[in-house]
Amino acid sequence: MSLKEFRPPYRRLRLALTERWMMMNSTVSPIAGKVNNVFVHVSDLKKSAAWYSRLLGLPFDERDVESPVYNIPVTSKAGLTLDDHTFDPGFRLQPSDHVLFNFYAGDIDEAYRFIRENDIPIAREIERIGDFAYFNFRDPDGNVLMICNN
């Protein structure tokens, strides 16, 4: 077993107990317990689509961007959609100073270097808590996002 695959026994026990507690205390609901899609409200759809694609190392062709939304082709089960509210003239963009969501990076220091080298504003320096680490940064509209290693 590699170090990355190693999980201390207490962590496995905690997960098992949490799952059991959730089953014992759950109610019947027609809503699945999973996040299906995350929406990020943006002011310039093409600029933001290019920025997020570059951030995630994804291919990008601005001819594929058609208002009002652009779906970033992420590989997770939850989707990522940028929305410029073209059909909502009363919408006022208010960037979030609180983390909207996080991206995963296996090497937090490499991710931090990448963000700095691309002149992306850092909102919070790397915080380390045991083997967990994260930092916050801002997208082109000023929304705070996070990258973490766990």
Coordinates of N, CA, C and O in Angstrom, one line a residue:
M1 N 0.9 -1.2 0.0 CA 0.0 0.0 0.0 C 0.9 1.2 0.0 O 1.8 1.3 0.8
S2 N 0.6 2.2 -0.9 CA 1.4 3.4 -0.9 C 0.9 4.3 0.2 O -0.1 4.2 0.8
L3 N 1.8 5.4 0.5 CA 1.4 6.3 1.5 C 0.1 7.1 1.2 O -0.7 7.4 2.0
K4 N -0.1 7.3 -0.1 CA -1.4 8.0 -0.5 C -2.6 7.2 -0.3 O -3.7 7.7 -0.1
E5 N -2.5 5.9 -0.3 CA -3.6 5.0 -0.1 C -3.9 4.7 1.4 O -4.9 4.3 1.8
F6 N -2.9 5.0 2.2 CA -3.0 4.8 3.6 C -3.9 5.7 4.3 O -3.9 6.9 4.1
R7 N -4.9 5.2 5.0 CA -5.8 6.0 5.8 C -5.7 5.4 7.2 O -6.0 4.3 7.4
P8 N -5.4 6.3 8.2 CA -5.4 5.8 9.6 C -6.7 5.1 10.0 O -7.8 5.5 9.5
P9 N -6.6 4.1 10.8 CA -7.9 3.4 11.2 C -8.9 4.3 11.7 O -10.1 4.0 11.5
Y10 N -8.6 5.3 12.5 CA -9.6 6.2 13.1 C -10.4 6.9 12.0 O -11.6 7.2 12.2
R11 N -9.8 7.2 10.9 CA -10.5 7.8 9.8 C -11.5 6.9 9.2 O -12.7 7.3 8.9
R12 N -11.2 5.6 9.0 CA -12.1 4.7 8.4 C -13.3 4.5 9.4 O -14.4 4.4 9.0
L13 N -12.9 4.4 10.7 CA -14.0 4.2 11.7 C -14.9 5.4 11.7 O -16.1 5.2 11.8
R14 N -14.4 6.6 11.7 CA -15.2 7.8 11.6 C -16.1 7.8 10.4 O -17.3 8.1 10.6
L15 N -15.6 7.5 9.3 CA -16.5 7.4 8.1 C -17.6 6.4 8.2 O -18.7 6.6 7.9
A16 N -17.2 5.2 8.8 CA -18.2 4.1 9.0 C -19.3 4.6 9.9 O -20.5 4.4 9.7
L17 N -18.9 5.2 11.0 CA -19.9 5.7 12.0 C -20.8 6.8 11.5 O -21.9 6.9 11.7
T18 N -20.2 7.7 10.7 CA -20.9 8.8 10.1 C -22.0 8.2 9.1 O -23.1 8.6 9.1
E19 N -21.6 7.3 8.3 CA -22.5 6.6 7.3 C -23.7 6.0 8.1 O -24.8 6.1 7.7
R20 N -23.3 5.2 9.2 CA -24.4 4.6 10.0 C -25.3 5.6 10.6 O -26.5 5.4 10.6
W21 N -24.7 6.7 11.2 CA -25.6 7.7 11.8 C -26.5 8.3 10.8 O -27.7 8.5 11.0
M22 N -26.0 8.6 9.5 CA -26.8 9.2 8.5 C -28.0 8.2 8.1 O -29.1 8.7 7.9
M23 N -27.7 6.9 8.0 CA -28.7 6.0 7.7 C -29.8 5.9 8.8 O -31.0 5.8 8.5
M24 N -29.4 5.9 10.0 CA -30.3 5.8 11.2 C -31.1 7.1 11.3 O -32.3 7.1 11.8
N25 N -30.6 8.3 10.9 CA -31.3 9.5 11.1 C -31.8 10.2 9.8 O -32.1 11.4 9.8
S26 N -31.8 9.4 8.8 CA -32.3 10.0 7.5 C -33.8 10.0 7.4 O -34.5 9.2 8.1
T27 N -34.3 10.8 6.6 CA -35.7 10.8 6.3 C -35.9 10.6 4.8 O -35.0 10.7 4.0
V28 N -37.1 10.2 4.4 CA -37.4 9.9 3.0 C -37.5 11.3 2.3 O -38.2 12.1 2.8
S29 N -36.7 11.4 1.2 CA -36.8 12.7 0.5 C -36.7 12.4 -1.0 O -35.9 11.5 -1.4
P30 N -37.3 13.1 -1.8 CA -37.2 12.9 -3.3 C -35.9 13.6 -3.8 O -35.6 13.5 -5.0
I31 N -35.2 14.3 -2.9 CA -34.0 15.0 -3.4 C -32.8 14.2 -3.0 O -32.6 13.8 -1.9
A32 N -31.9 13.9 -4.0 CA -30.7 13.1 -3.8 C -29.7 13.9 -3.0 O -29.6 15.1 -3.1
G33 N -28.9 13.2 -2.2 CA -27.9 13.8 -1.3 C -26.6 14.0 -2.1 O -25.6 13.5 -1.7
K34 N -26.7 14.7 -3.2 CA -25.5 15.0 -4.0 C -25.6 16.4 -4.6 O -26.7 16.8 -4.9
V35 N -24.5 17.0 -4.9 CA -24.5 18.2 -5.6 C -24.5 17.9 -7.1 O -23.6 17.1 -7.6
N36 N -25.4 18.4 -7.9 CA -25.5 18.1 -9.3 C -24.7 19.0 -10.2 O -24.0 18.7 -11.1
N37 N -24.8 20.3 -9.8 CA -24.1 21.4 -10.6 C -23.9 22.6 -9.8 O -24.7 22.9 -8.9
V38 N -22.8 23.3 -10.1 CA -22.5 24.5 -9.4 C -22.6 25.6 -10.5 O -22.0 25.5 -11.6
F39 N -23.2 26.7 -10.2 CA -23.3 27.9 -11.1 C -22.4 29.0 -10.5 O -22.5 29.3 -9.4
V40 N -21.7 29.6 -11.4 CA -20.9 30.8 -11.1 C -21.4 31.9 -12.0 O -21.4 31.8 -13.2
H41 N -21.8 33.0 -11.3 CA -22.3 34.1 -12.1 C -21.2 35.0 -12.5 O -20.3 35.3 -11.7
V42 N -21.1 35.3 -13.8 CA -20.0 36.0 -14.4 C -20.5 37.3 -15.2 O -21.6 37.3 -15.6
S43 N -19.6 38.2 -15.4 CA -19.9 39.4 -16.2 C -19.6 39.3 -17.6 O -20.2 39.9 -18.5
D44 N -18.5 38.5 -18.0 CA -18.1 38.4 -19.3 C -17.9 36.9 -19.6 O -16.9 36.3 -19.2
L45 N -18.9 36.3 -20.2 CA -18.9 34.8 -20.4 C -17.7 34.3 -21.1 O -17.1 33.3 -20.7
K46 N -17.3 34.9 -22.3 CA -16.2 34.4 -23.0 C -14.9 34.5 -22.2 O -14.1 33.6 -22.2
K47 N -14.7 35.6 -21.6 CA -13.5 35.8 -20.8 C -13.4 34.8 -19.6 O -12.4 34.2 -19.4
S48 N -14.5 34.6 -18.9 CA -14.6 33.7 -17.8 C -14.4 32.2 -18.3 O -13.7 31.4 -17.7
A49 N -15.0 31.9 -19.4 CA -14.9 30.5 -20.0 C -13.4 30.2 -20.3 O -12.9 29.1 -20.0
A50 N -12.8 31.2 -20.9 CA -11.4 31.0 -21.3 C -10.5 30.9 -20.0 O -9.6 30.0 -19.9
W51 N -10.8 31.7 -19.0 CA -10.1 31.7 -17.7 C -10.2 30.4 -17.0 O -9.2 29.8 -16.6
Y52 N -11.4 29.9 -16.8 CA -11.7 28.7 -16.1 C -11.0 27.5 -16.9 O -10.5 26.6 -16.3
S53 N -11.2 27.5 -18.2 CA -10.6 26.5 -19.0 C -9.0 26.4 -18.9 O -8.4 25.4 -18.7
R54 N -8.4 27.6 -18.9 CA -7.0 27.7 -18.7 C -6.6 27.2 -17.3 O -5.6 26.5 -17.1
L55 N -7.3 27.7 -16.3 CA -7.1 27.3 -14.9 C -7.1 25.7 -14.8 O -6.2 25.2 -14.1
L56 N -8.0 25.1 -15.4 CA -8.1 23.6 -15.3 C -7.4 22.8 -16.4 O -7.5 21.6 -16.4
G57 N -6.7 23.5 -17.3 CA -6.0 22.9 -18.3 C -6.9 22.2 -19.4 O -6.5 21.1 -19.9
L58 N -8.0 22.8 -19.6 CA -9.0 22.2 -20.6 C -8.9 22.9 -21.9 O -8.6 24.1 -22.0
P59 N -9.2 22.1 -23.0 CA -9.2 22.7 -24.3 C -10.3 23.8 -24.3 O -11.4 23.6 -23.7
F60 N -10.1 24.8 -25.1 CA -11.1 25.9 -25.2 C -11.1 26.5 -26.6 O -10.1 26.8 -27.2
D61 N -12.4 26.7 -27.1 CA -12.6 27.4 -28.3 C -13.7 28.4 -28.1 O -14.9 27.9 -27.8
E62 N -13.4 29.6 -28.2 CA -14.4 30.6 -27.9 C -15.7 30.6 -28.7 O -16.7 31.0 -28.4
R63 N -15.6 29.9 -29.9 CA -16.8 29.7 -30.8 C -17.8 28.8 -30.1 O -19.0 28.8 -30.5
D64 N -17.4 28.0 -29.1 CA -18.3 27.1 -28.4 C -19.1 27.9 -27.3 O -20.0 27.3 -26.7
V65 N -18.7 29.1 -27.0 CA -19.3 29.9 -25.9 C -20.5 30.6 -26.5 O -20.4 31.5 -27.4
E66 N -21.7 30.3 -26.0 CA -23.0 31.0 -26.4 C -23.8 31.3 -25.2 O -24.2 30.5 -24.4
S67 N -24.0 32.6 -25.0 CA -24.7 33.2 -23.9 C -26.1 32.5 -23.9 O -26.7 32.2 -24.9
P68 N -26.7 32.3 -22.7 CA -26.4 32.8 -21.4 C -25.4 31.9 -20.5 O -25.0 32.4 -19.5
V69 N -25.2 30.7 -20.9 CA -24.4 29.8 -20.0 C -23.3 29.1 -20.8 O -23.5 28.8 -22.1
Y70 N -22.3 28.7 -20.1 CA -21.2 27.9 -20.7 C -20.9 26.8 -19.7 O -20.6 27.1 -18.5
N71 N -21.0 25.5 -20.1 CA -20.7 24.4 -19.2 C -19.2 24.0 -19.3 O -18.8 23.6 -20.4
I72 N -18.5 24.2 -18.3 CA -17.1 23.8 -18.2 C -17.1 22.2 -18.3 O -17.7 21.6 -17.4
P73 N -16.3 21.6 -19.2 CA -16.3 20.2 -19.3 C -15.4 19.5 -18.2 O -14.4 19.0 -18.4
V74 N -15.9 19.5 -16.9 CA -15.2 18.9 -15.8 C -15.4 17.4 -15.8 O -16.4 16.9 -16.4
T75 N -14.5 16.7 -15.1 CA -14.6 15.3 -15.1 C -15.3 14.7 -13.9 O -15.3 13.5 -13.7
S76 N -15.8 15.6 -13.0 CA -16.5 15.1 -11.8 C -17.9 14.9 -12.1 O -18.5 15.3 -13.1
K77 N -18.6 14.3 -11.1 CA -20.1 14.1 -11.2 C -20.8 15.4 -11.1 O -21.9 15.5 -11.8
A78 N -20.3 16.4 -10.4 CA -21.0 17.7 -10.3 C -20.5 18.5 -11.5 O -19.3 18.5 -11.8
G79 N -21.4 19.2 -12.1 CA -21.0 20.1 -13.2 C -20.6 21.5 -12.8 O -20.8 21.9 -11.6
L80 N -20.0 22.2 -13.7 CA -19.6 23.6 -13.4 C -20.1 24.5 -14.6 O -19.7 24.3 -15.7
T81 N -21.1 25.4 -14.3 CA -21.7 26.2 -15.3 C -21.4 27.7 -15.0 O -21.7 28.1 -13.9
L82 N -21.0 28.4 -16.0 CA -20.8 29.9 -15.9 C -22.1 30.5 -16.5 O -22.6 30.1 -17.6
D83 N -22.6 31.5 -15.9 CA -23.9 32.1 -16.3 C -23.8 33.6 -16.3 O -23.5 34.3 -15.3
D84 N -24.0 34.2 -17.5 CA -23.9 35.7 -17.6 C -25.2 36.4 -17.5 O -25.3 37.6 -17.6
H85 N -26.3 35.7 -17.3 CA -27.6 36.3 -17.1 C -28.1 37.2 -18.2 O -28.8 38.2 -18.0
T86 N -27.7 36.8 -19.4 CA -28.2 37.6 -20.6 C -29.7 37.9 -20.6 O -30.1 39.0 -21.0
F87 N -30.4 36.9 -20.2 CA -31.9 37.0 -20.3 C -32.5 37.5 -19.0 O -33.7 37.4 -18.8
D88 N -31.7 38.1 -18.2 CA -32.2 38.6 -16.9 C -31.7 40.0 -16.7 O -30.7 40.2 -16.0
P89 N -32.3 41.0 -17.4 CA -31.7 42.3 -17.3 C -31.7 43.0 -16.0 O -30.9 43.9 -15.7
G90 N -32.4 42.5 -15.0 CA -32.4 43.0 -13.7 C -31.3 42.5 -12.8 O -31.1 42.9 -11.6
F91 N -30.6 41.5 -13.3 CA -29.6 40.8 -12.5 C -28.4 41.7 -12.2 O -27.9 42.4 -13.1
R92 N -27.9 41.8 -11.0 CA -26.8 42.5 -10.6 C -25.7 41.6 -10.0 O -26.0 40.9 -9.0
L93 N -24.6 41.5 -10.7 CA -23.5 40.6 -10.2 C -22.9 41.1 -8.9 O -22.6 42.3 -8.8
Q94 N -22.9 40.3 -7.9 CA -22.3 40.6 -6.6 C -21.3 39.5 -6.3 O -21.7 38.4 -5.8
P95 N -20.0 39.7 -6.6 CA -19.0 38.7 -6.4 C -19.0 38.2 -4.9 O -19.3 39.1 -4.0
S96 N -18.8 37.0 -4.7 CA -18.8 36.4 -3.3 C -17.4 36.6 -2.7 O -16.4 36.2 -3.3
D97 N -17.4 37.1 -1.5 CA -16.1 37.1 -0.7 C -16.0 35.9 0.1 O -15.0 35.7 0.8
H98 N -16.9 35.0 0.0 CA -16.9 33.7 0.7 C -16.6 32.6 -0.4 O -17.1 32.7 -1.5
V99 N -15.9 31.6 0.0 CA -15.6 30.5 -1.0 C -16.9 29.9 -1.5 O -17.8 29.5 -0.8
L100 N -17.0 29.9 -2.9 CA -18.2 29.3 -3.5 C -18.1 27.8 -3.6 O -19.0 27.1 -3.4
F101 N -16.9 27.3 -3.9 CA -16.6 25.8 -4.0 C -15.1 25.7 -4.0 O -14.4 26.6 -4.1
N102 N -14.6 24.4 -4.1 CA -13.2 24.2 -4.2 C -12.9 23.2 -5.3 O -13.7 22.4 -5.7
F103 N -11.6 23.4 -5.8 CA -11.0 22.5 -6.7 C -10.0 21.6 -5.9 O -9.5 22.0 -4.9
Y104 N -9.8 20.4 -6.4 CA -8.9 19.5 -5.8 C -7.5 19.6 -6.5 O -7.5 19.7 -7.7
A105 N -6.4 19.5 -5.7 CA -5.1 19.4 -6.3 C -4.3 18.5 -5.4 O -4.3 18.6 -4.2
G106 N -3.7 17.5 -6.0 CA -2.9 16.5 -5.3 C -1.7 17.2 -4.6 O -1.3 16.8 -3.5
D107 N -1.1 18.2 -5.3 CA 0.1 18.9 -4.7 C -0.3 20.3 -4.5 O -0.3 21.1 -5.5
I108 N -0.6 20.7 -3.3 CA -1.0 22.1 -3.0 C 0.0 23.1 -3.4 O -0.3 24.2 -3.9
D109 N 1.3 22.8 -3.2 CA 2.3 23.8 -3.4 C 2.5 24.0 -5.0 O 2.7 25.1 -5.4
E110 N 2.3 22.9 -5.7 CA 2.4 23.1 -7.2 C 1.2 23.9 -7.7 O 1.3 24.8 -8.6
A111 N 0.0 23.6 -7.1 CA -1.2 24.4 -7.5 C -1.0 25.9 -7.2 O -1.3 26.8 -7.9
Y112 N -0.4 26.2 -6.0 CA -0.2 27.5 -5.5 C 0.8 28.2 -6.5 O 0.5 29.4 -6.9
R113 N 1.8 27.6 -6.9 CA 2.8 28.1 -7.8 C 2.1 28.5 -9.2 O 2.3 29.5 -9.7
F114 N 1.3 27.5 -9.6 CA 0.6 27.7 -10.9 C -0.3 29.0 -10.8 O -0.3 29.8 -11.8
I115 N -1.0 29.1 -9.8 CA -1.9 30.3 -9.6 C -1.1 31.6 -9.6 O -1.4 32.5 -10.3
R116 N 0.0 31.6 -8.8 CA 0.9 32.8 -8.7 C 1.5 33.1 -10.1 O 1.6 34.2 -10.5
E117 N 2.0 32.1 -10.8 CA 2.7 32.3 -12.1 C 1.7 32.8 -13.1 O 2.1 33.4 -14.1
N118 N 0.4 32.6 -12.9 CA -0.6 33.1 -13.9 C -1.3 34.4 -13.4 O -2.3 34.7 -13.9
D119 N -0.6 35.0 -12.4 CA -1.1 36.3 -11.9 C -2.5 36.3 -11.5 O -3.3 37.3 -11.7
I120 N -3.0 35.2 -10.9 CA -4.3 35.1 -10.3 C -4.2 35.6 -8.9 O -3.4 35.2 -8.1
P121 N -5.1 36.5 -8.5 CA -5.1 37.1 -7.1 C -5.3 36.0 -6.1 O -6.3 35.3 -6.1
I122 N -4.4 36.0 -5.1 CA -4.6 35.1 -3.9 C -5.4 35.8 -2.9 O -5.1 37.0 -2.5
A123 N -6.4 35.2 -2.4 CA -7.3 35.8 -1.4 C -6.9 35.3 0.0 O -7.2 36.0 1.0
R124 N -6.3 34.2 0.1 CA -5.8 33.6 1.4 C -4.7 32.7 1.2 O -4.8 31.8 0.3
E125 N -3.6 32.9 1.9 CA -2.4 32.1 1.7 C -2.6 30.7 2.1 O -3.6 30.4 2.8
I126 N -1.7 29.8 1.8 CA -1.9 28.4 2.1 C -2.0 28.2 3.6 O -1.2 28.7 4.4
E127 N -3.0 27.5 4.0 CA -3.2 27.1 5.4 C -3.0 25.6 5.5 O -3.5 24.8 4.6
R128 N -2.2 25.1 6.5 CA -2.0 23.7 6.7 C -2.5 23.2 8.0 O -2.2 23.8 9.0
I129 N -3.3 22.2 8.0 CA -3.9 21.6 9.2 C -3.6 20.1 9.1 O -4.3 19.4 8.4
G130 N -2.6 19.7 9.7 CA -2.1 18.3 9.6 C -1.7 18.0 8.2 O -1.0 18.8 7.6
D131 N -2.3 17.0 7.6 CA -2.0 16.7 6.2 C -3.0 17.4 5.2 O -2.9 17.2 4.0
F132 N -3.9 18.2 5.7 CA -4.8 18.9 4.9 C -4.3 20.3 4.7 O -3.7 21.0 5.6
A133 N -4.4 20.8 3.4 CA -3.9 22.2 3.1 C -4.9 22.8 2.1 O -5.4 22.1 1.2
Y134 N -5.0 24.1 2.1 CA -5.9 24.8 1.2 C -5.4 26.3 1.0 O -4.6 26.8 1.9
F135 N -5.8 26.9 0.0 CA -5.7 28.3 -0.2 C -6.8 28.9 -1.0 O -7.5 28.1 -1.7
N136 N -7.1 30.2 -0.9 CA -8.2 30.8 -1.7 C -7.6 31.8 -2.7 O -6.6 32.4 -2.5
F137 N -8.3 31.9 -3.8 CA -8.0 32.8 -4.9 C -9.2 33.4 -5.5 O -10.3 33.0 -5.1
R138 N -9.1 34.4 -6.4 CA -10.2 35.0 -7.0 C -10.3 34.8 -8.5 O -9.3 34.8 -9.2
D139 N -11.5 34.6 -9.0 CA -11.8 34.5 -10.4 C -11.8 35.9 -11.0 O -11.7 36.9 -10.3
P140 N -12.0 36.0 -12.3 CA -12.0 37.3 -13.0 C -13.0 38.3 -12.5 O -12.9 39.5 -12.6
D141 N -14.1 37.8 -11.9 CA -15.2 38.7 -11.4 C -15.0 39.0 -9.9 O -15.8 39.7 -9.3
G142 N -14.0 38.4 -9.3 CA -13.7 38.6 -7.8 C -14.3 37.6 -6.9 O -14.1 37.7 -5.7
N143 N -15.0 36.6 -7.4 CA -15.5 35.5 -6.6 C -14.3 34.7 -6.0 O -13.3 34.5 -6.6
V144 N -14.5 34.4 -4.7 CA -13.5 33.6 -4.0 C -13.7 32.1 -4.2 O -14.8 31.6 -4.0
L145 N -12.6 31.4 -4.7 CA -12.6 30.0 -4.9 C -11.5 29.4 -4.0 O -10.6 30.1 -3.6
M146 N -11.5 28.1 -3.9 CA -10.5 27.4 -3.0 C -9.9 26.3 -3.8 O -10.5 25.7 -4.6
I147 N -8.7 26.0 -3.5 CA -8.0 24.8 -3.9 C -7.5 24.1 -2.7 O -7.0 24.7 -1.8
C148 N -7.9 22.8 -2.5 CA -7.4 22.0 -1.4 C -6.9 20.6 -1.8 O -7.1 20.2 -3.0
N149 N -6.2 20.0 -1.0 CA -5.5 18.7 -1.3 C -6.2 17.5 -0.8 O -5.7 16.4 -0.9
N150 N -7.4 17.7 -0.2 CA -8.1 16.6 0.4 C -9.6 16.8 0.2 O -10.1 17.9 0.3

